[in-house]
Short mmCIF file of N, CA, C and O in Angstrom, two decimals:
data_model
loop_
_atom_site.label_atom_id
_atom_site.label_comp_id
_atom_site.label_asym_id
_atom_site.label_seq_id
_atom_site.Cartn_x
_atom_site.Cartn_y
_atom_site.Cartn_z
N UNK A 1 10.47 17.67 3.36
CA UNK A 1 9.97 18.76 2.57
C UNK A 1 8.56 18.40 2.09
O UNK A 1 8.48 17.35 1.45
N UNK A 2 7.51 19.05 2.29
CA UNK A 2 6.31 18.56 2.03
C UNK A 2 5.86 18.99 0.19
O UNK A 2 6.05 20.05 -0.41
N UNK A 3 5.39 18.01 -0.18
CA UNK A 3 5.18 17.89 -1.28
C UNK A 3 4.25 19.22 -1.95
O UNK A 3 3.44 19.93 -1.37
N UNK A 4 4.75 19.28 -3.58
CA UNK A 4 3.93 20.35 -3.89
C UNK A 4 2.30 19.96 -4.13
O UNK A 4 2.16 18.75 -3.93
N UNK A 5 1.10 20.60 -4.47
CA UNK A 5 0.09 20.16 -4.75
C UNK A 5 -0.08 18.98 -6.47
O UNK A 5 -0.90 18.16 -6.89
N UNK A 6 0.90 19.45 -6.83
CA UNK A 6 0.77 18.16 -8.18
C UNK A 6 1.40 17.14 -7.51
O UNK A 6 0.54 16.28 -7.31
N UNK A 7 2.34 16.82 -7.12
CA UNK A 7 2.87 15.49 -6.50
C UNK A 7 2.21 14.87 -5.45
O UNK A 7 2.16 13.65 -5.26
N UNK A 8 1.49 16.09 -4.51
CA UNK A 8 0.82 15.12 -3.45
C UNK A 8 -0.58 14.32 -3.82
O UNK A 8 -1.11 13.30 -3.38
N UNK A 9 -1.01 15.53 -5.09
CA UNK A 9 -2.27 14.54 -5.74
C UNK A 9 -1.53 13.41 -6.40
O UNK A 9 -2.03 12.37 -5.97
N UNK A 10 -0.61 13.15 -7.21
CA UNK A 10 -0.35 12.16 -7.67
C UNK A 10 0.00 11.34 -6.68
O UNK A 10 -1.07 10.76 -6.52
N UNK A 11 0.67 10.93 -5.98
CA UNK A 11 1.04 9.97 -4.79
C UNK A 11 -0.60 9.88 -4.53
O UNK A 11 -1.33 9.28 -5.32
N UNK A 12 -1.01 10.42 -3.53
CA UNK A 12 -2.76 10.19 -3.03
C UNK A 12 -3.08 9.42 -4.24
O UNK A 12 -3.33 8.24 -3.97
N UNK A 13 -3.15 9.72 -5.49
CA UNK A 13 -3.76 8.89 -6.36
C UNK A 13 -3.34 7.71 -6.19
O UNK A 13 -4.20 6.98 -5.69
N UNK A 14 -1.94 7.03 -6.48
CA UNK A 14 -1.65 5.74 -6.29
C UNK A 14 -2.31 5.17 -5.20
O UNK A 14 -2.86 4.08 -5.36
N UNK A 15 -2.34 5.92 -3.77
CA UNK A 15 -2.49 5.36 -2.48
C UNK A 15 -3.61 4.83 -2.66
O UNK A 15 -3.76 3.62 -2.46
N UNK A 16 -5.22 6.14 -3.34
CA UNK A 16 -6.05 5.35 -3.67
C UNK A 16 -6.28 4.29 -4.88
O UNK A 16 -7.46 4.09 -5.18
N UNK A 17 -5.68 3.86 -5.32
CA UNK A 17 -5.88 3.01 -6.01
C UNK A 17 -5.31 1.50 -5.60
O UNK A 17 -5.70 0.41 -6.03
N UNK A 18 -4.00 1.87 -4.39
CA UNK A 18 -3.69 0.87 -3.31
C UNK A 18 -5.01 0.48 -2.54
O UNK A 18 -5.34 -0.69 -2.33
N UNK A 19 -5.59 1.35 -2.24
CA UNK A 19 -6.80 1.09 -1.30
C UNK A 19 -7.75 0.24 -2.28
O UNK A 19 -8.06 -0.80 -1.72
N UNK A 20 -8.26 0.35 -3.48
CA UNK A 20 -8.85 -0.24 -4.61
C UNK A 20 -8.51 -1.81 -4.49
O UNK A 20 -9.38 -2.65 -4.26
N UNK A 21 -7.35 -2.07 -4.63
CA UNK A 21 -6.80 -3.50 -4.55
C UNK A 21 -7.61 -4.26 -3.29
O UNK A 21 -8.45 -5.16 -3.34
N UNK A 22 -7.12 -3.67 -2.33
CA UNK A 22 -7.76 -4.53 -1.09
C UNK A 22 -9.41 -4.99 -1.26
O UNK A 22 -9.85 -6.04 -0.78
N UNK A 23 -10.24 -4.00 -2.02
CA UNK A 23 -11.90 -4.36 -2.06
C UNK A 23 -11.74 -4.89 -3.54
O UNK A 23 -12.66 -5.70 -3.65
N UNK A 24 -11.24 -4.86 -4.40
CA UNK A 24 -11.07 -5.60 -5.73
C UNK A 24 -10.58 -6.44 -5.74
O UNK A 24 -11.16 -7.26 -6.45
N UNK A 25 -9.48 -6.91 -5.19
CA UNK A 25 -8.81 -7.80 -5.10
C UNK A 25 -7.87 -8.09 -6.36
O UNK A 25 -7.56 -9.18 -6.83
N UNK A 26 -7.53 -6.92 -6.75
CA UNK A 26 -6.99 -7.13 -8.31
C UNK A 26 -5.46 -7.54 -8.26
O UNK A 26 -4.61 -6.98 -7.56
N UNK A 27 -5.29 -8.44 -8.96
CA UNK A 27 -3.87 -8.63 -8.86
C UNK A 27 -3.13 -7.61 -10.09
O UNK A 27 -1.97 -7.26 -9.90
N UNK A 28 -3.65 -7.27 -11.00
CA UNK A 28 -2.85 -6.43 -12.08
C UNK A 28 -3.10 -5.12 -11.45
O UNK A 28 -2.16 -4.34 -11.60
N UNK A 29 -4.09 -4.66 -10.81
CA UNK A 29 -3.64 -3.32 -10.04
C UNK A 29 -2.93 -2.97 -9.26
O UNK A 29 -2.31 -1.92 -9.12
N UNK A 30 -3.01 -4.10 -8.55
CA UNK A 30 -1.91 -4.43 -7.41
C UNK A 30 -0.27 -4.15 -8.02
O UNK A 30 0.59 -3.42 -7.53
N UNK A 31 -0.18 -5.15 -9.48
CA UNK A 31 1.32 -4.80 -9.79
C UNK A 31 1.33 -3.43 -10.66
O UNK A 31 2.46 -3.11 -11.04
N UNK A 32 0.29 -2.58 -11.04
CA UNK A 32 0.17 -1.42 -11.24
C UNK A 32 0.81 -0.44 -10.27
O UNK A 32 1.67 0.40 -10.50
N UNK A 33 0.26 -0.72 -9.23
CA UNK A 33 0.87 0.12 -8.04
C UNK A 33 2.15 0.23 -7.21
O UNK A 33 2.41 1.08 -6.37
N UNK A 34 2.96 -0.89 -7.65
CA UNK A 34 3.91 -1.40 -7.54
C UNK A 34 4.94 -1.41 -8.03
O UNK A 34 4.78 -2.31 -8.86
N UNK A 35 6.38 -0.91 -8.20
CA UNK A 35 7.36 -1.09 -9.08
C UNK A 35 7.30 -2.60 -9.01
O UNK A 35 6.89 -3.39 -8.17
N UNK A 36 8.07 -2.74 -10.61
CA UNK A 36 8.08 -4.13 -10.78
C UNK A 36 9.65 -4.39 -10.44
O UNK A 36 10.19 -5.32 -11.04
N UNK A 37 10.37 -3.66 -9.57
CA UNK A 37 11.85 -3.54 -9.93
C UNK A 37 12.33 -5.03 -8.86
O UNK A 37 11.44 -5.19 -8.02
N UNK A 38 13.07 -5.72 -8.75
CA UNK A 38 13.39 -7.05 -7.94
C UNK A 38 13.54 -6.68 -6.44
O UNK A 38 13.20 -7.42 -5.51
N UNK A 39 13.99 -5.68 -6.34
CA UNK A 39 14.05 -4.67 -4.94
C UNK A 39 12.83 -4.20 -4.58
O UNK A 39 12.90 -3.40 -3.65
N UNK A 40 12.07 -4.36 -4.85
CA UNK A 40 10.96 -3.00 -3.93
C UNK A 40 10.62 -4.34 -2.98
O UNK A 40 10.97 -5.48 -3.26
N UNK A 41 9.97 -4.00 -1.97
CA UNK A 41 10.22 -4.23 -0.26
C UNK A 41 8.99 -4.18 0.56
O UNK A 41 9.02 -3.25 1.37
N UNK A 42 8.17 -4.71 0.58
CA UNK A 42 6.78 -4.46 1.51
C UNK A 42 7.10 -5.07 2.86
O UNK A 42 7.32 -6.28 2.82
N UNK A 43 7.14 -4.69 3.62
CA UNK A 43 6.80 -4.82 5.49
C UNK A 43 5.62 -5.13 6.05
O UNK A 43 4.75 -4.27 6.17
N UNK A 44 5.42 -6.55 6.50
CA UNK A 44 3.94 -6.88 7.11
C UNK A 44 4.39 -7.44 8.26
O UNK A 44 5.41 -8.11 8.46
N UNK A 45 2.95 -6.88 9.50
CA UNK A 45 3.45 -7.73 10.52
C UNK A 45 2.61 -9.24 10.21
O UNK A 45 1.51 -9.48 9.72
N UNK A 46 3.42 -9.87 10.61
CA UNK A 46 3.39 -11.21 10.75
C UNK A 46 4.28 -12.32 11.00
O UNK A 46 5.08 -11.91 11.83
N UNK A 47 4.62 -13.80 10.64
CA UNK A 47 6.08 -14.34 10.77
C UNK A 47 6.81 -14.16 9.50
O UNK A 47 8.00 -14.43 9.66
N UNK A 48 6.57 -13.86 8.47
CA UNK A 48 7.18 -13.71 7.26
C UNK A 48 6.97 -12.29 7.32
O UNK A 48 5.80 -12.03 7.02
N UNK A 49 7.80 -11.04 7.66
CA UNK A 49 7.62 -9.94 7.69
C UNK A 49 7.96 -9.15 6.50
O UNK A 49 7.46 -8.04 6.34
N UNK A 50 8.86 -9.72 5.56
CA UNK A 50 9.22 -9.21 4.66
C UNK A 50 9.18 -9.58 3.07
O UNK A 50 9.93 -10.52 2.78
N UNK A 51 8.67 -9.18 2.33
CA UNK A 51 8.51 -9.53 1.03
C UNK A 51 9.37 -8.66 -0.09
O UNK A 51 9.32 -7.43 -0.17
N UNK A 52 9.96 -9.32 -0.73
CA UNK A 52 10.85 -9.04 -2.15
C UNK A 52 10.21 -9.21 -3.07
O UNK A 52 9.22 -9.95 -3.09
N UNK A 53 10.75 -8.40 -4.26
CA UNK A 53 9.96 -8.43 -5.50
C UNK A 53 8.55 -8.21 -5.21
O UNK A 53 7.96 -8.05 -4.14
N UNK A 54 8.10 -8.25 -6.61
CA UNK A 54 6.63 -8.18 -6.73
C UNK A 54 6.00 -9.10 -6.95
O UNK A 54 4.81 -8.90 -7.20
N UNK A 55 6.57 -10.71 -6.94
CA UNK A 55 5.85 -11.91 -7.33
C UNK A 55 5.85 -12.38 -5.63
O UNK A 55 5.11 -13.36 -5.47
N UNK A 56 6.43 -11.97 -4.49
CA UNK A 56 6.28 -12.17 -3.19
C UNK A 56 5.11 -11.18 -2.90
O UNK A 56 3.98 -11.62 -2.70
N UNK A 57 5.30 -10.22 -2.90
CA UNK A 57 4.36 -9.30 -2.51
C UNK A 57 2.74 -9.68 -3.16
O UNK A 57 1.71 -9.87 -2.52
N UNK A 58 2.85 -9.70 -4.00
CA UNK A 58 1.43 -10.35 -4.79
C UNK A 58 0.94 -11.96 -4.09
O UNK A 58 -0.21 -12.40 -4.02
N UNK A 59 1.85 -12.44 -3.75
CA UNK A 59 1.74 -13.75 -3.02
C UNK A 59 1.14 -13.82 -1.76
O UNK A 59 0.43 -14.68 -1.24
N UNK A 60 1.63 -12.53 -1.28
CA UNK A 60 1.27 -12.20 0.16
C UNK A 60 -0.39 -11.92 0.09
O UNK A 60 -1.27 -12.53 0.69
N UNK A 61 -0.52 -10.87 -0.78
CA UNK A 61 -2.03 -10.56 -1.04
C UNK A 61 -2.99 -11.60 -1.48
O UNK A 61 -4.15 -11.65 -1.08
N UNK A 62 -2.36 -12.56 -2.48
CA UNK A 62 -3.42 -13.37 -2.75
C UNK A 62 -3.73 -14.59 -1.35
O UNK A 62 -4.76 -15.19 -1.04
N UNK A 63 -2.47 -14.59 -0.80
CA UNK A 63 -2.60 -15.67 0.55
C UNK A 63 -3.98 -14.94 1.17
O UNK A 63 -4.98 -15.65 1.29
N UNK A 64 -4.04 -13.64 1.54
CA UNK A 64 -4.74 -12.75 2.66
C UNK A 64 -5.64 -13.02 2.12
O UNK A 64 -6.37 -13.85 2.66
N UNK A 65 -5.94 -12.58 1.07
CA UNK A 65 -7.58 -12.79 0.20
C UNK A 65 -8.01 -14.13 0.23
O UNK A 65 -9.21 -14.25 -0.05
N UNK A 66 -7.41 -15.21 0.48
CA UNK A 66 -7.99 -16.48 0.59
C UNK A 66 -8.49 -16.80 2.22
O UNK A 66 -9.14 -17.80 2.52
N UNK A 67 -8.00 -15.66 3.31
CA UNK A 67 -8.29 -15.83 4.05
C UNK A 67 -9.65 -15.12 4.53
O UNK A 67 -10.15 -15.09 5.66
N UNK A 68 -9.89 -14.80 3.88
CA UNK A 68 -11.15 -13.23 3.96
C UNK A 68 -12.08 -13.49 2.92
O UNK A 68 -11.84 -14.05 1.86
N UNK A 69 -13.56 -12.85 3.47
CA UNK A 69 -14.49 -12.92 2.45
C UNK A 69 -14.59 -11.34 1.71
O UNK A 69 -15.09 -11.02 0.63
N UNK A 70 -13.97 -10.62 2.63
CA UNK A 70 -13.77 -9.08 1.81
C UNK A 70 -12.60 -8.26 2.78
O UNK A 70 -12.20 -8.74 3.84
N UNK A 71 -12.15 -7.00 2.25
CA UNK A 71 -11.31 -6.29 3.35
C UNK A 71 -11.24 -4.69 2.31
O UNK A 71 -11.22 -4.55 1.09
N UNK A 72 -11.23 -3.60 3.52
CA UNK A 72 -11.19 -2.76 2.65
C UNK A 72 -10.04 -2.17 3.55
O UNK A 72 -9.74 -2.72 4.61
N UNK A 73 -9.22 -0.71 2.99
CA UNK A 73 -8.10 0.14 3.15
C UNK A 73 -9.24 1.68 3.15
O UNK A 73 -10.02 2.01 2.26
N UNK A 74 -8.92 2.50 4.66
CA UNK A 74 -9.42 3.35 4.84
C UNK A 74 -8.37 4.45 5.21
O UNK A 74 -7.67 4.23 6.20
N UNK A 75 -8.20 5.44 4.61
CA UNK A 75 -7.08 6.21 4.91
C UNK A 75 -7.46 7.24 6.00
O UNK A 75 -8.31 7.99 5.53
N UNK A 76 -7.11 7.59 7.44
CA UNK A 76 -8.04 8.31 7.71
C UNK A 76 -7.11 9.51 7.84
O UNK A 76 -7.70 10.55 8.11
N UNK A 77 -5.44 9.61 7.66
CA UNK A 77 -4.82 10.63 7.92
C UNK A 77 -3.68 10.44 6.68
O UNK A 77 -3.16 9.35 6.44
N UNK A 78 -3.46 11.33 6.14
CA UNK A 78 -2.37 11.36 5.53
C UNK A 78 -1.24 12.28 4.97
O UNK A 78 -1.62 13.13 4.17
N UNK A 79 0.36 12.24 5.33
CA UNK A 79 0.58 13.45 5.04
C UNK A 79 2.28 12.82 3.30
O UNK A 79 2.97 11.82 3.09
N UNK A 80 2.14 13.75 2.84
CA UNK A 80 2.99 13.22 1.45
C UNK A 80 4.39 15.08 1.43
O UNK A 80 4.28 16.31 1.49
N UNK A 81 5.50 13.99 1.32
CA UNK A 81 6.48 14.81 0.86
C UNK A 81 7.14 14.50 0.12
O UNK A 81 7.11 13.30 -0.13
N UNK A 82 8.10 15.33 -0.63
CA UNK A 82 8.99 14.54 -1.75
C UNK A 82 10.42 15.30 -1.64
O UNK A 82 10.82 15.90 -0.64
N UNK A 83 11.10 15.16 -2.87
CA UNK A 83 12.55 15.48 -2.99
C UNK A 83 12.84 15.41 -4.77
O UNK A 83 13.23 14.37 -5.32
N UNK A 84 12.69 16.11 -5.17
CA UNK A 84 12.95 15.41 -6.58
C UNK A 84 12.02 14.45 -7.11
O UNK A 84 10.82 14.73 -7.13
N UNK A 85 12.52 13.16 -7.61
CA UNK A 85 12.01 11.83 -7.92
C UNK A 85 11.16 11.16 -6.85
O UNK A 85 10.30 10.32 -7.12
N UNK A 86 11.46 11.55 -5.67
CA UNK A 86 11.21 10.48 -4.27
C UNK A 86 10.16 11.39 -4.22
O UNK A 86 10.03 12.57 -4.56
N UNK A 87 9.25 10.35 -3.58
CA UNK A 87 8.06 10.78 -2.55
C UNK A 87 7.92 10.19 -1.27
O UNK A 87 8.10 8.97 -1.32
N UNK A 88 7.63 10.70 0.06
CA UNK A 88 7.20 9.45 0.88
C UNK A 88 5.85 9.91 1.05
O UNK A 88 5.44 10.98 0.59
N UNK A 89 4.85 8.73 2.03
CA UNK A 89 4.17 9.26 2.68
C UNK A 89 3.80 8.67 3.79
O UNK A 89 3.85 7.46 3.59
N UNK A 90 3.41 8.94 4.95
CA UNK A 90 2.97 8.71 6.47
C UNK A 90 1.58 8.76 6.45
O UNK A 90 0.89 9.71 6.08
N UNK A 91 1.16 7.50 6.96
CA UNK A 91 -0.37 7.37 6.74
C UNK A 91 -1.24 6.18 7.95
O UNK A 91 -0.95 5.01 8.23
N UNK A 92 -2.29 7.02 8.43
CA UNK A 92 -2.91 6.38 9.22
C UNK A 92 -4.52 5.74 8.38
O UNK A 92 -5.19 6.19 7.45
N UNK A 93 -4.65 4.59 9.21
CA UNK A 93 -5.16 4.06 8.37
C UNK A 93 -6.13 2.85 9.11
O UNK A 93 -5.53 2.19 9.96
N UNK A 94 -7.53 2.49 8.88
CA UNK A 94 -7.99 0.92 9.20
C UNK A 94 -8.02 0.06 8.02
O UNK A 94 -8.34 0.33 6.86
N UNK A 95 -7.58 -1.18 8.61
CA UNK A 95 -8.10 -2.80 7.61
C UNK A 95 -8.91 -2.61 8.43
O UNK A 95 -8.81 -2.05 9.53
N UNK A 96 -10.41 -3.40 7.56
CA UNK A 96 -11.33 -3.96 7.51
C UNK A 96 -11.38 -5.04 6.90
O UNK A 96 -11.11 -5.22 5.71
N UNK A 97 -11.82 -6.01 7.88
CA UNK A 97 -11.46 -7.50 7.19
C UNK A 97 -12.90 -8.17 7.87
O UNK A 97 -13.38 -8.09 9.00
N UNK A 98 -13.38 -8.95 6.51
CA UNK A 98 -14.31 -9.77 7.34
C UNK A 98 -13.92 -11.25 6.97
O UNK A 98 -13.80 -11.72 5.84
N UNK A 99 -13.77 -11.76 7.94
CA UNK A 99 -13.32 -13.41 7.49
C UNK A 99 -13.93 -14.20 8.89
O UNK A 99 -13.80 -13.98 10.09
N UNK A 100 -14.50 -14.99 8.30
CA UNK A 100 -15.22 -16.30 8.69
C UNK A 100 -16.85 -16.03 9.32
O UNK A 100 -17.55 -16.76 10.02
N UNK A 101 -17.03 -14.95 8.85
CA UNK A 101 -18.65 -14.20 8.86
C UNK A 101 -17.89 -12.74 10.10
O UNK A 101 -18.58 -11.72 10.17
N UNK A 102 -17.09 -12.75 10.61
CA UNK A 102 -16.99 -11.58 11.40
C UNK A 102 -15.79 -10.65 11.28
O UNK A 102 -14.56 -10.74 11.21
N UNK A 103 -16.73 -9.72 11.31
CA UNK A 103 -16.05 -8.26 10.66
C UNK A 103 -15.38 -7.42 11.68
O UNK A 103 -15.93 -7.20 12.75
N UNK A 104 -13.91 -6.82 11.31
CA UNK A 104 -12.99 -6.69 12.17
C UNK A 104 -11.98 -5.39 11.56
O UNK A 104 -11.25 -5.78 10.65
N UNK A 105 -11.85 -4.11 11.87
CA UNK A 105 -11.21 -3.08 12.19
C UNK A 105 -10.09 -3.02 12.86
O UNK A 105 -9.94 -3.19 14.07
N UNK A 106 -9.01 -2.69 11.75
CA UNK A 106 -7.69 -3.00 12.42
C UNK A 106 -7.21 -1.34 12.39
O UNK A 106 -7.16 -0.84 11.27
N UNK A 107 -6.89 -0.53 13.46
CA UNK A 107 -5.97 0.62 13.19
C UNK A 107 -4.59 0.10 12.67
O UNK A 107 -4.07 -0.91 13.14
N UNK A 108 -3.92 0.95 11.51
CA UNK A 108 -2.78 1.00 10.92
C UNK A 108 -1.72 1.92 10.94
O UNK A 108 -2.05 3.11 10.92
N UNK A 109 -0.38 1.61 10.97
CA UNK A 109 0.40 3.18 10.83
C UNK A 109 1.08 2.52 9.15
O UNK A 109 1.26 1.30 9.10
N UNK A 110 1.34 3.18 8.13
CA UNK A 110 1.84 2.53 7.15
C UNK A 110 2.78 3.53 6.51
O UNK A 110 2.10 4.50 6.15
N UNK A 111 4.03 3.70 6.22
CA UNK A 111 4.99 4.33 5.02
C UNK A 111 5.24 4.16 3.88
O UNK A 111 5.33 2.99 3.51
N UNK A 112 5.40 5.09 3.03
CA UNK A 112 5.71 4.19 1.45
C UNK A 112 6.25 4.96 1.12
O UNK A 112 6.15 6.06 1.66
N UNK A 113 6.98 4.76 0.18
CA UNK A 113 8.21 5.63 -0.70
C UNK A 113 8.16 5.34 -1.82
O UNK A 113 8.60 4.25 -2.21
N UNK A 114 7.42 6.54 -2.94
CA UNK A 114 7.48 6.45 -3.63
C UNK A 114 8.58 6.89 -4.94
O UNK A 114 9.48 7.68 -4.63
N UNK A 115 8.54 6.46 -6.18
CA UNK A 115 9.54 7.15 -7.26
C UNK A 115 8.80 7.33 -8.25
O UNK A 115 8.10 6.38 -8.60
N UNK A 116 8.73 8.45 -8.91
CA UNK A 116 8.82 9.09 -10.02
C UNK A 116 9.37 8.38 -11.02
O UNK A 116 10.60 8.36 -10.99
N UNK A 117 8.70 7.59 -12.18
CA UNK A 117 9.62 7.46 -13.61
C UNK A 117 8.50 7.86 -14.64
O UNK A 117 7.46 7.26 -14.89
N UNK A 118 9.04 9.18 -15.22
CA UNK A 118 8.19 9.79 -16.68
C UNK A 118 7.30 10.51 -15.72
O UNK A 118 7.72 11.09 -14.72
N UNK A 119 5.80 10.44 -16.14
CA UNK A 119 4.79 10.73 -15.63
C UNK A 119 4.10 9.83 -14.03
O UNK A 119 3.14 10.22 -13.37
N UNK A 120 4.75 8.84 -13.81
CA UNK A 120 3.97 7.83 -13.27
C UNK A 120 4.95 7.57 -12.20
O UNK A 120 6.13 7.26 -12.32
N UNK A 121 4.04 7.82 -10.79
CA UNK A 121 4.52 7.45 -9.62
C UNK A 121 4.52 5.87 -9.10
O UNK A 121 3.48 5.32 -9.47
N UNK A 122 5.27 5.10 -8.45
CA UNK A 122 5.06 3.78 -8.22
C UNK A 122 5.54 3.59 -6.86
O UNK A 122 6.33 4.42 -6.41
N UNK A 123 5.06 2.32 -5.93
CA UNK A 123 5.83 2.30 -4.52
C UNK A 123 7.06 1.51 -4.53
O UNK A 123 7.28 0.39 -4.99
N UNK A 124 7.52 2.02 -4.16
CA UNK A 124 9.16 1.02 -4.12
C UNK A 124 9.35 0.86 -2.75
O UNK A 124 10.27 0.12 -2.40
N UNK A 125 8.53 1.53 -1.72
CA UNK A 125 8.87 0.91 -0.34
C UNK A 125 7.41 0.82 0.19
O UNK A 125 6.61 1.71 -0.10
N UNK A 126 7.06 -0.25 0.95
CA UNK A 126 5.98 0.12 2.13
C UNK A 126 6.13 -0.46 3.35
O UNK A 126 6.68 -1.55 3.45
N UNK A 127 5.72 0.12 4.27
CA UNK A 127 6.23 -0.74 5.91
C UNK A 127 4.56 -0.64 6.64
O UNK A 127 4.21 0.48 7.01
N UNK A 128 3.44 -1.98 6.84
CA UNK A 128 2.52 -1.74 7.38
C UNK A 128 2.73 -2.13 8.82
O UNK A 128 3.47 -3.06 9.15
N UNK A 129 2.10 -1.42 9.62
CA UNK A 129 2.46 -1.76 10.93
C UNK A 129 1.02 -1.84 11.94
O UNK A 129 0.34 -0.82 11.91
N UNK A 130 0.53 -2.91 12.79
CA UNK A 130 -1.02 -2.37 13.20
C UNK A 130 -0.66 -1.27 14.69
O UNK A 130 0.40 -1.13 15.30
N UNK A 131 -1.83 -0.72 14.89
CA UNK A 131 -1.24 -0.49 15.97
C UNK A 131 -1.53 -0.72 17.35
O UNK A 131 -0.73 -0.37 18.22
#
C-alpha cells in the first residue's frame, strides 16, 4: 500500500538523515536513526553479513569509516509504503567511498522497515545489497 504524503515525507526524512551519517560520520545520528530496540537487524554484504542491536550496527559503521577518508549515500530512486505503524521502503542508491586516495561508486539496492512510535519514525530493518 503506498504511503500517504505525511508518512512518505517522514520516512524520506529519516532516509535523509541516514544519508547524513555516511558524510558526517555521526555516531549519535546514526543511533538517532535507528531503533535502539536489541532486535533491529542491518544486512551488509560482506563476511559478517549480519548485525544485531545497535551497538553492532554502530560497530560496523565505525569499522567502515576507519577504512575511508570520506563516503557519501546518494538516493537516486525511491519508493515508501506503509500499513498502520510500519513503513517500508525500496531504494536505489550509490556509495561513494574514497579510501586510500581513490574514489569509487558503488550502485546499491537497499530495504528498510520502518516503525512508527509517537511522532517519530525509526529503522528496525535494513538489508544493503550492491549490485
Amino acid at each position: 500500500m503506498r504511503a500517504d504524503s505525511t508518512t512518505e515525507a517522514a520516512v524520506e526524512a529519516v532516509l535523509d538523515r541516514l544519508a547524513r551519517v555516511y558524510v558526517e560520520r555521526d555516531v549519535e545520528l546514526l543511533r538517532a536513526v535507528f531503533a535502539a530496540d536489541p532486535d533491529v537487524v542491518m544486512f551488509s554484504p560482506g563476511a559478517k553479513a549480519r548485525f544485531v542491536g545497535i551497538s553492532e550496527i554502530e560497530a560496523k559503521a565505525v569499522g567502515d569509516w576507519s577504512t575511508s577518508e570520506s563516503a557519501s549515500l546518494a538516493y537516486r530512486r525511491r519508493s515508501v509504503s506503509a500499513a498502520g505503524a510500519v513503513a517500508w521502503a525500496a531504494v536505489d542508491a550509490d556509495f561513494t567511498v574514497n579510501a586510500d586516495g581513490e574514489e569509487r561508486t558503488l550502485p546499491a539496492h537497499i530495504t528498510f522497515v520502518l516503525e512508527r512510535r509517537g511522532d517519530e519514525w525509526s529503522i528496525v530493518h535494513a538489508h544493503y545489497s550492491f549490485a
